PDB file of C-alpha atoms in Angstrom:
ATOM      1  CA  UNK I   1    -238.134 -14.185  22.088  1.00  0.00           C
ATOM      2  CA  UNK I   2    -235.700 -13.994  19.355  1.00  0.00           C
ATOM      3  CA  UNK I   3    -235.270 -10.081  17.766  1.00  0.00           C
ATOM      4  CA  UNK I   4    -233.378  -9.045  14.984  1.00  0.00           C
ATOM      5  CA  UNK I   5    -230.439  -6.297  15.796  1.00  0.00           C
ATOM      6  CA  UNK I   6    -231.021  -3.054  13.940  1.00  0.00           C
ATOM      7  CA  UNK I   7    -227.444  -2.432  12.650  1.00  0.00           C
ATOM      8  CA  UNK I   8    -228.413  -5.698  11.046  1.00  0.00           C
ATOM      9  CA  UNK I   9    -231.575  -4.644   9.479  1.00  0.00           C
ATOM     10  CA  UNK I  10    -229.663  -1.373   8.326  1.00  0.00           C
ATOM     11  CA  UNK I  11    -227.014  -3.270   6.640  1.00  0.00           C
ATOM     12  CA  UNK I  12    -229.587  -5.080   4.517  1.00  0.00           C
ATOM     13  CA  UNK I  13    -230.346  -2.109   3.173  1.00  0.00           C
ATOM     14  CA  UNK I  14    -227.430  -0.037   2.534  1.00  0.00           C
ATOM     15  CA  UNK I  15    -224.302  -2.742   2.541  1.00  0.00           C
ATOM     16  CA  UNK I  16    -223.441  -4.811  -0.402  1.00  0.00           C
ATOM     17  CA  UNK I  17    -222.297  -8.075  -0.305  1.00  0.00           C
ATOM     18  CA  UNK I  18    -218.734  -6.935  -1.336  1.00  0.00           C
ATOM     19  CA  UNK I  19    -218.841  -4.574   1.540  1.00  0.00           C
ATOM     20  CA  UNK I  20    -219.311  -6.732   4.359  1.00  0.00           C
ATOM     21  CA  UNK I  21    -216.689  -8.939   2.868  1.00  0.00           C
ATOM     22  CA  UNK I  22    -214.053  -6.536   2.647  1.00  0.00           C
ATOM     23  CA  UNK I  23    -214.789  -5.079   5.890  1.00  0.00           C
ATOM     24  CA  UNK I  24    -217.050  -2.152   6.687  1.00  0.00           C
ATOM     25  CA  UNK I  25    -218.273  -0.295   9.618  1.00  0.00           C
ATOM     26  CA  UNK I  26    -221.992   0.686   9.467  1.00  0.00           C
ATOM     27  CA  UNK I  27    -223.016   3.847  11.564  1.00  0.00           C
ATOM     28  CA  UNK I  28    -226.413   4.089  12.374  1.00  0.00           C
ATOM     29  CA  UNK I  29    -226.871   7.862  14.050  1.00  0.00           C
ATOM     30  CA  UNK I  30    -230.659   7.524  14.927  1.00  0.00           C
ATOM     31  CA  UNK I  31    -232.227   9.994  18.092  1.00  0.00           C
ATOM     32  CA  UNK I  32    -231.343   8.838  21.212  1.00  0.00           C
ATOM     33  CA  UNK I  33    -228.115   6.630  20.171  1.00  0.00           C
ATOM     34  CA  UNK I  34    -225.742   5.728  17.275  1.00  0.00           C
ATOM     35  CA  UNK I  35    -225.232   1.676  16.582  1.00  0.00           C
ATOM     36  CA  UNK I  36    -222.191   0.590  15.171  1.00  0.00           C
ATOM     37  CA  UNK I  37    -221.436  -2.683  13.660  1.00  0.00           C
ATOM     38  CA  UNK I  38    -218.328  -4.210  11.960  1.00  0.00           C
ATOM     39  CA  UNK I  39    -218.917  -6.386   9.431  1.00  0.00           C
ATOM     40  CA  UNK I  40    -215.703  -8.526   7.786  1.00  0.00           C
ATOM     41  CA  UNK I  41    -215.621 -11.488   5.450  1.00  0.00           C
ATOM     42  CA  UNK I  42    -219.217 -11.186   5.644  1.00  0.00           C
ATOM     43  CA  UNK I  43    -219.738 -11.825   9.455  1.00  0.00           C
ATOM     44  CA  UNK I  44    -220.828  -9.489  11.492  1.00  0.00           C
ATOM     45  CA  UNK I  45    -218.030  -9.028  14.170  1.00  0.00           C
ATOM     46  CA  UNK I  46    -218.505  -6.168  16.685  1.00  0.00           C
ATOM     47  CA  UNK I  47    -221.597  -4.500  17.649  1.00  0.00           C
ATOM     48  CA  UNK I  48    -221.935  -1.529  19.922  1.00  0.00           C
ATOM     49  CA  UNK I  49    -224.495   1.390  21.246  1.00  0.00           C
ATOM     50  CA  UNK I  50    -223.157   4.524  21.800  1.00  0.00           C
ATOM     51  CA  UNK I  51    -225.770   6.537  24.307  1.00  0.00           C
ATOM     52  CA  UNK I  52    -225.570   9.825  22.261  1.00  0.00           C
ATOM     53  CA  UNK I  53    -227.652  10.687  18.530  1.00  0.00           C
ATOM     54  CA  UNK I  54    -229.617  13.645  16.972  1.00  0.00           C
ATOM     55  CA  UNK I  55    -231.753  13.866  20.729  1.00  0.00           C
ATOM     56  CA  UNK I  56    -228.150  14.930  22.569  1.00  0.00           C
ATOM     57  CA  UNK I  57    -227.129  17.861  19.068  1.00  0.00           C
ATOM     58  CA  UNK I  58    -230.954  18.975  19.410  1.00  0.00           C
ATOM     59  CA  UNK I  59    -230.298  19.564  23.455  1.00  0.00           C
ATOM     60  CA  UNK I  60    -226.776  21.728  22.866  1.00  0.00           C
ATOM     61  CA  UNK I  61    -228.516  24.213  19.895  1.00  0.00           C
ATOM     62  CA  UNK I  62    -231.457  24.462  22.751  1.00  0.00           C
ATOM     63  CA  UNK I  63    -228.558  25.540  25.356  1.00  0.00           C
ATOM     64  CA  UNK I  64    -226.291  27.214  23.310  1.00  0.00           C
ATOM     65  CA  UNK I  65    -228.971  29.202  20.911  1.00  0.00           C
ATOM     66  CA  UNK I  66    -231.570  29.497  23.865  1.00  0.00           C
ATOM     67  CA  UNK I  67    -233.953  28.475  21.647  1.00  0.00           C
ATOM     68  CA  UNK I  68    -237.470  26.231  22.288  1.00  0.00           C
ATOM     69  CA  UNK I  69    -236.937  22.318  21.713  1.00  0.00           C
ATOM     70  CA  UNK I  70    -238.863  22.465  18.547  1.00  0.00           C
ATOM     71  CA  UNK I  71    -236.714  25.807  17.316  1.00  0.00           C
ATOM     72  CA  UNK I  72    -233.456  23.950  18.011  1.00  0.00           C
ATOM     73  CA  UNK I  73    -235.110  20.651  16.068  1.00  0.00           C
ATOM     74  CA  UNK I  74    -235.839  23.007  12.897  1.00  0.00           C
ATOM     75  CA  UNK I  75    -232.593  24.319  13.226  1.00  0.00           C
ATOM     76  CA  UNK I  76    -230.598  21.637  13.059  1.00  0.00           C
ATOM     77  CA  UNK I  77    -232.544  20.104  10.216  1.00  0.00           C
ATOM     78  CA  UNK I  78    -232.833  22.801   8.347  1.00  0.00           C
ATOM     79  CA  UNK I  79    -229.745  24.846   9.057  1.00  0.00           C
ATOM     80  CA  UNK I  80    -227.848  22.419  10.651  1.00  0.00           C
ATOM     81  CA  UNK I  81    -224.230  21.640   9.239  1.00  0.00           C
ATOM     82  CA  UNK I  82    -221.325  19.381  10.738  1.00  0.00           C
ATOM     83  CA  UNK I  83    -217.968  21.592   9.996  1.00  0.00           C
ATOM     84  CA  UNK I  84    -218.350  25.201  11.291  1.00  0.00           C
ATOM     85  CA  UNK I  85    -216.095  26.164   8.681  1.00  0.00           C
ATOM     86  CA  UNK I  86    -218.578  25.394   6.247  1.00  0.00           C
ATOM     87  CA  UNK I  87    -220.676  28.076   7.093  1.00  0.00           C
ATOM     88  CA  UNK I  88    -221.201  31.193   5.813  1.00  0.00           C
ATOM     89  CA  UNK I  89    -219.778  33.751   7.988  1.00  0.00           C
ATOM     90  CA  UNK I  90    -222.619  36.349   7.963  1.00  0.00           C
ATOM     91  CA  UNK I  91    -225.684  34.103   7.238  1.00  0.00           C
ATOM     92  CA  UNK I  92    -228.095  34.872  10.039  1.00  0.00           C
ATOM     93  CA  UNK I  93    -231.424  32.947  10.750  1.00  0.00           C
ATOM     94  CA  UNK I  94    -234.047  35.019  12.453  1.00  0.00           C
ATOM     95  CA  UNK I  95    -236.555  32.843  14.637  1.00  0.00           C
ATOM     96  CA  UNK I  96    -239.923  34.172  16.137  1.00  0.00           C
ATOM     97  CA  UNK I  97    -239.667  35.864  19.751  1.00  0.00           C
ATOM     98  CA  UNK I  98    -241.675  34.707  22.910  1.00  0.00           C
ATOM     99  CA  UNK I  99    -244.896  36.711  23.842  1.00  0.00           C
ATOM    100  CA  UNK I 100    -244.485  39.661  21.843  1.00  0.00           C
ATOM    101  CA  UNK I 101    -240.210  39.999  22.507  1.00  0.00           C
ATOM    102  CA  UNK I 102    -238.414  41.046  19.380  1.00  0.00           C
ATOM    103  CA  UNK I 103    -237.647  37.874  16.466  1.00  0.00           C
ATOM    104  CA  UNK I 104    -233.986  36.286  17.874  1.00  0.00           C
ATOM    105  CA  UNK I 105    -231.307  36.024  15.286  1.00  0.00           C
ATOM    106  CA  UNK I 106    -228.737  33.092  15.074  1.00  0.00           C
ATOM    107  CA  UNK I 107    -225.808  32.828  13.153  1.00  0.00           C
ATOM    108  CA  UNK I 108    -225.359  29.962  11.330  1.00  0.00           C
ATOM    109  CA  UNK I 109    -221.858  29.636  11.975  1.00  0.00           C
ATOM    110  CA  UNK I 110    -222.540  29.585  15.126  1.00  0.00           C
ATOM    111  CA  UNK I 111    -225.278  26.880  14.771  1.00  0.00           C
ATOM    112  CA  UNK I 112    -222.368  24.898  12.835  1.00  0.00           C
ATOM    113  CA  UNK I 113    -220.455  25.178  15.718  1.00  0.00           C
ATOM    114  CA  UNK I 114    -222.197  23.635  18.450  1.00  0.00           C
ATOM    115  CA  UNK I 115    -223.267  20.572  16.115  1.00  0.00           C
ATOM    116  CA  UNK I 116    -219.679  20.053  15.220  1.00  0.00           C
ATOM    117  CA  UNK I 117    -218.989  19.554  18.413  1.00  0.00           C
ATOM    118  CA  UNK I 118    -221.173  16.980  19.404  1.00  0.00           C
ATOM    119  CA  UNK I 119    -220.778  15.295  16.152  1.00  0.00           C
ATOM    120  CA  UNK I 120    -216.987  15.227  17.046  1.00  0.00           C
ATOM    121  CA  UNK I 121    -217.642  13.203  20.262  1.00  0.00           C
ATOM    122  CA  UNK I 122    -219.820  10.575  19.039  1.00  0.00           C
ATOM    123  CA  UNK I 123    -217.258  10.083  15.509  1.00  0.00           C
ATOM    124  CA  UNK I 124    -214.510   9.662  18.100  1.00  0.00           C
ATOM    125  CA  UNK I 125    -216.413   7.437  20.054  1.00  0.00           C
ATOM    126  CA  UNK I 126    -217.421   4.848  16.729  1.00  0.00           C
ATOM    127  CA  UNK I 127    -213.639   5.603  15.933  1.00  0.00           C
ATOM    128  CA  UNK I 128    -212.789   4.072  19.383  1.00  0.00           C
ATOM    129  CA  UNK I 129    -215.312   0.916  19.138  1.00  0.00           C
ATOM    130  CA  UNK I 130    -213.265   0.094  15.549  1.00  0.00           C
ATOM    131  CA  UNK I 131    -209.929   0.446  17.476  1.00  0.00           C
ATOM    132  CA  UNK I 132    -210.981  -1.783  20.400  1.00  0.00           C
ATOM    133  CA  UNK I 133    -212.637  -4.231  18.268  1.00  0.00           C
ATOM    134  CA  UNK I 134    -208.763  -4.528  16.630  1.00  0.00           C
ATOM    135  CA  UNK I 135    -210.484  -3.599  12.832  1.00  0.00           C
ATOM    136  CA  UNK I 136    -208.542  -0.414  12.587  1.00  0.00           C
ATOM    137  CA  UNK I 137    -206.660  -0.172   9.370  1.00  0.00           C
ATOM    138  CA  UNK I 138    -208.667  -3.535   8.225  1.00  0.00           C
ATOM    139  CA  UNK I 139    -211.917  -2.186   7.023  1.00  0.00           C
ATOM    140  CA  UNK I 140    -211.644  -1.304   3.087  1.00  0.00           C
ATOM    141  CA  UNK I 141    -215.383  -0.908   3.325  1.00  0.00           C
ATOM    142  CA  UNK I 142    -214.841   2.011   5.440  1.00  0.00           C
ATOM    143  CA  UNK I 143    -217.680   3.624   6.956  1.00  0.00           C
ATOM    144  CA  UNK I 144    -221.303   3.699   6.125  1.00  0.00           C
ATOM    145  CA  UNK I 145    -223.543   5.903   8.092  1.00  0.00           C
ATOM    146  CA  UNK I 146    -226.946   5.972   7.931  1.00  0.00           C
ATOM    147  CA  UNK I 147    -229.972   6.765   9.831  1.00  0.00           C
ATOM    148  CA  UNK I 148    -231.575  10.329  10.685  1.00  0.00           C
ATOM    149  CA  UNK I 149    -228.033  12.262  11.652  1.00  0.00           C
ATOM    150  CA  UNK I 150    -226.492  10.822   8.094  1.00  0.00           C
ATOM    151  CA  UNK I 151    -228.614  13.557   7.033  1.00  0.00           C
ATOM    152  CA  UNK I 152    -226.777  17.022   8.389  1.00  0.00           C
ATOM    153  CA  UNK I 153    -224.791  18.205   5.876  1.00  0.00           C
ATOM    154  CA  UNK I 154    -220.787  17.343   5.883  1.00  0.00           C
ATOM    155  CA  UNK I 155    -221.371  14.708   7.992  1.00  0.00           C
ATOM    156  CA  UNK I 156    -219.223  12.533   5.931  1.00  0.00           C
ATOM    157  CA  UNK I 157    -216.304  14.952   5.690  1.00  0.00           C
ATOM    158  CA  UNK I 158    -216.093  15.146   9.341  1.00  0.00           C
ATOM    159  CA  UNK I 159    -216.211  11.240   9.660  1.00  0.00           C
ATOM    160  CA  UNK I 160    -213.360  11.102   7.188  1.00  0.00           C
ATOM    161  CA  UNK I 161    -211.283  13.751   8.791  1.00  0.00           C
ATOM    162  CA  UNK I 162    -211.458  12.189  12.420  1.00  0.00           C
ATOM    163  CA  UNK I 163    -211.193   8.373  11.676  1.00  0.00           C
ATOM    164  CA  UNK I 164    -208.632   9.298   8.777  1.00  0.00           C
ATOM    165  CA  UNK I 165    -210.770   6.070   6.579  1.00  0.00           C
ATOM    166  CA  UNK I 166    -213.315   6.586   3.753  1.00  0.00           C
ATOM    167  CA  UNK I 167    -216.896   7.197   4.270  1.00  0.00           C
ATOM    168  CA  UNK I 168    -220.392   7.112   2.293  1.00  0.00           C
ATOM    169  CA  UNK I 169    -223.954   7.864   3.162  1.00  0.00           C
ATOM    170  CA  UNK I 170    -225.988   4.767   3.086  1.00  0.00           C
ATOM    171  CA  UNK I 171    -228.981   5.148   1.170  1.00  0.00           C
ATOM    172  CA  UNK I 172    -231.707   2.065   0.882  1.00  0.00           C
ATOM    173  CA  UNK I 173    -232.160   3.532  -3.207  1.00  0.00           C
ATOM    174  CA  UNK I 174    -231.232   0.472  -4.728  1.00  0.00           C
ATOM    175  CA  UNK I 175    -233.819  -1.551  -2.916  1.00  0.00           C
ATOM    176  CA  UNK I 176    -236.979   1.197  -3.764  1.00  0.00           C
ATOM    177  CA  UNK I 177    -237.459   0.861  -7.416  1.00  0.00           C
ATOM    178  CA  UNK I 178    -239.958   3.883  -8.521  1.00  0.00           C
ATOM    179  CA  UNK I 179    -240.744   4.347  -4.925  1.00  0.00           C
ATOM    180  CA  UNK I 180    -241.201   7.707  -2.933  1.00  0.00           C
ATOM    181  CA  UNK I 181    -238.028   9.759  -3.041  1.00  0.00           C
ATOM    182  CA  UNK I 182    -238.893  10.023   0.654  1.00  0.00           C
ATOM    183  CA  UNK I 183    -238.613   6.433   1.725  1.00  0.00           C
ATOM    184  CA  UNK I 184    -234.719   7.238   0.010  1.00  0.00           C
ATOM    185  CA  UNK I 185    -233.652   8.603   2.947  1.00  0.00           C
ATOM    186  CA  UNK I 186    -231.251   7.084   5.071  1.00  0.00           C
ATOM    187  CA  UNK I 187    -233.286   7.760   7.855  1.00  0.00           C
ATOM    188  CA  UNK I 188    -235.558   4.735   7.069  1.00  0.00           C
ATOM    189  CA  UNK I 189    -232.419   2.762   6.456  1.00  0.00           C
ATOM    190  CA  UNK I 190    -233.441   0.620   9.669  1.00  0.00           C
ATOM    191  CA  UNK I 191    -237.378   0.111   8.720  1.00  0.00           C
ATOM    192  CA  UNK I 192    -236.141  -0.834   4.708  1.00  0.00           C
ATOM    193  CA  UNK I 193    -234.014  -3.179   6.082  1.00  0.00           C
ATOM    194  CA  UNK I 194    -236.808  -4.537   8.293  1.00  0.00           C
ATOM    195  CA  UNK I 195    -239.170  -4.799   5.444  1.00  0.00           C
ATOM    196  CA  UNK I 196    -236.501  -6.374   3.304  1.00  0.00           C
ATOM    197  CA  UNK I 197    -235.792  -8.964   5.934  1.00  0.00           C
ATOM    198  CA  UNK I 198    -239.759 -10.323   6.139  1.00  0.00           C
ATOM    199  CA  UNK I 199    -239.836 -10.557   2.523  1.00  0.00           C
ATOM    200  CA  UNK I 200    -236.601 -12.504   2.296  1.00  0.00           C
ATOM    201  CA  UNK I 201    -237.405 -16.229   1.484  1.00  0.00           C
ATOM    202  CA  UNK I 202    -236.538 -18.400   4.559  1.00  0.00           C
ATOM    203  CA  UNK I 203    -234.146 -20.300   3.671  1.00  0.00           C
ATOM    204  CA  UNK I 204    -232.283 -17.105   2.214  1.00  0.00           C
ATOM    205  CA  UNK I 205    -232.796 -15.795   5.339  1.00  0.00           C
ATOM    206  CA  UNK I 206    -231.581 -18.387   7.330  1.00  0.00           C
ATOM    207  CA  UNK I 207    -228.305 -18.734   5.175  1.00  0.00           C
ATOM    208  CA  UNK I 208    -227.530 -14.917   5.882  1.00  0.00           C
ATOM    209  CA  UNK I 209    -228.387 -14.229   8.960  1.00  0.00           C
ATOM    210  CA  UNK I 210    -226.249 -17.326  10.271  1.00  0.00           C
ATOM    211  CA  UNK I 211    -223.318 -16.329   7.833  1.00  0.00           C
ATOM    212  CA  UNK I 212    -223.292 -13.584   9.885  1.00  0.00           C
ATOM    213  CA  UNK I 213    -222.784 -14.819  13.229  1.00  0.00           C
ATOM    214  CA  UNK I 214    -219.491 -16.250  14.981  1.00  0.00           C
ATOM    215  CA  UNK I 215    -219.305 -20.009  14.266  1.00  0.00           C
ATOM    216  CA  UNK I 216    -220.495 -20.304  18.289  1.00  0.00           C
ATOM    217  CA  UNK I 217    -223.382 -18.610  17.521  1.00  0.00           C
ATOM    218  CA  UNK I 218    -224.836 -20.672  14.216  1.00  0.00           C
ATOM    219  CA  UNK I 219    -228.261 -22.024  14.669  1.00  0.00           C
ATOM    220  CA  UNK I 220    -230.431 -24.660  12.769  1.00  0.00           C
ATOM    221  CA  UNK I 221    -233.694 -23.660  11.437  1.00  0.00           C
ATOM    222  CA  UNK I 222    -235.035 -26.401  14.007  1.00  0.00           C
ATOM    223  CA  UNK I 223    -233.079 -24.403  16.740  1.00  0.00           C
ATOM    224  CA  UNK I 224    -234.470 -20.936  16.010  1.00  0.00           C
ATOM    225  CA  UNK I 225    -237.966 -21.691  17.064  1.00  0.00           C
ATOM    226  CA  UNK I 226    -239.567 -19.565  14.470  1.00  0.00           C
ATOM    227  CA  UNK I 227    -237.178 -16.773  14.391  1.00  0.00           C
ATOM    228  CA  UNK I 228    -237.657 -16.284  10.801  1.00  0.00           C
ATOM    229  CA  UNK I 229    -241.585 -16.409  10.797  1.00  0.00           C
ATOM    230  CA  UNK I 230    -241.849 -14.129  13.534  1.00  0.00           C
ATOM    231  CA  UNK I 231    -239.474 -11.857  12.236  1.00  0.00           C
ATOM    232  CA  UNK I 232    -241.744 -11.639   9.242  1.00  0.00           C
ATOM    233  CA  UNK I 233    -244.822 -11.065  10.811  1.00  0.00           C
ATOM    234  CA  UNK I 234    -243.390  -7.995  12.418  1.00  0.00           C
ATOM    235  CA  UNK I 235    -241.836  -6.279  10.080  1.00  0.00           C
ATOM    236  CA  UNK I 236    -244.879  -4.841   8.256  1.00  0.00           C
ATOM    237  CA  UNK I 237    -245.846  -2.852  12.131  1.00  0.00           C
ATOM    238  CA  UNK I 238    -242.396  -1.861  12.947  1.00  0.00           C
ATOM    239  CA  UNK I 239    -242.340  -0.179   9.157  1.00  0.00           C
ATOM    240  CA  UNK I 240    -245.111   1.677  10.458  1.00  0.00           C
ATOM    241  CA  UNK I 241    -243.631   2.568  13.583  1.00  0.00           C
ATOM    242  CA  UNK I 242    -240.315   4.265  12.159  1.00  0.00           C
ATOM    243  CA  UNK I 243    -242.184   5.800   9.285  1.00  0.00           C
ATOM    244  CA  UNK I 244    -244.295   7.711  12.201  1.00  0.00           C
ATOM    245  CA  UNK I 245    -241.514   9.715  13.132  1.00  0.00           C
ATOM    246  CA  UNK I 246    -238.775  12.051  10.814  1.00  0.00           C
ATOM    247  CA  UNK I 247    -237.161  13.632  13.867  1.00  0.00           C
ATOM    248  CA  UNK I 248    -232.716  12.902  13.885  1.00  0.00           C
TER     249      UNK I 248
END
């Protein structure tokens, strides 16, 4: 049964056309991994999964800040910053103690820290899958990342200052109209996409989605089987399904 990849159903969302023509790497940092997937002269031309996302940065602030699962969580969202240098030297978050022990403190610097260096590793890694692929130095797009760790703040400088190439947050905004500022977010960059995708007309559909694949790999409406249909009649529960969950 035919599924559609979600870097693809991200870059429906957050890629222009002009983008994936003039090459562009779309970084899709969700929990448990981070797609990548390198788009030039508007074919898509590399994918990859790289086992590491918000999950793995959630697990080191547990470790490092022996904190609760759910205290490192609200940390990194809400405290949470990719370059240590960033933070404020002396700002101090105070977090509730266990059974009656006295409130912990943790410095946000600190915080900063251990997020930095996770985000490192998995930027070095997407840096790696553009090198291999042989698109390094060929993407004017740059780098677009999206999904629920496109969220911690300087996340972009840090992609900039590893990869040495320009970088943007992707935001679905242009595909919302008046819609909830919420629904912005690049976090449902992915489920957008999705829901853009089923109400795509079919032969629109068809056109792009085989535009995007390696001459070997162009198929005939006839030959799909239904691809597009079923891809339609899915997206409307998988919307559902991301929109369930706001964790990075």
């Amino acid at each position: 049964e035919n599924l559609i990849l979600e870097p693809l159903a991200s870059s429906l969302s957050v890629l222009s056309d002009e983008e994936k023509e003039a090459g562009v790497c779309l970084v899709d940092i969700g929990g448990g991994t981070t797609d990548v997937a390198i788009f030039h002269d508007n074919i898509i031309r590399h994918t990859a999964v790289i086992p590491f996302g918000g999950n793995i940065i959630t697990s080191d602030i547990k470790q490092g800040c022996m904190v609760l699962t759910h205290q490192a969580e609200s940390l990194k969202t809400k405290f949470g910053m990719a370059i240590a240098e960033e933070a404020k030297e002396n700002e101090i978050i105070t977090i509730p103690g266990l059974r009656n022990r006295p409130p912990k403190e943790i410095s946000v610097k600190n915080l900063a820290s251990i997020i930095e260096a996770r985000m490192e590793e998995i930027i070095e890694l997407v840096h790696a899958e553009i090198i291999s692929a042989g698109y390094e130095g060929k993407l004017s797009g740059g780098i677009v990342l999206t999904g629920g760790g496109a969220q911690l703040s300087c996340v972009k400088q840090l992609v900039e200052y590893v990869t040495g190439m320009d970088a943007r947050i992707g935001y679905p905004n242009e595909h919302l109209g008046k819609s909830s500022g919420e629904l912005k977010s690049p976090m449902y960059a992915t489920a957008i996409g999705l829901v853009l995708s089923g109400f795509m007309a079919l032969d629109d559909r068809e056109e792009r989605y085989n535009q995007m694949q390696p001459d070997g790999r162009k198929r005939s409406a006839r030959d799909n089987g239904g691809f597009f249909k079923k891809i339609m009649e899915k997206t409307k529960l998988l919307l559902v399904d991301d929109l369930d969950s706001k964790d990075y």
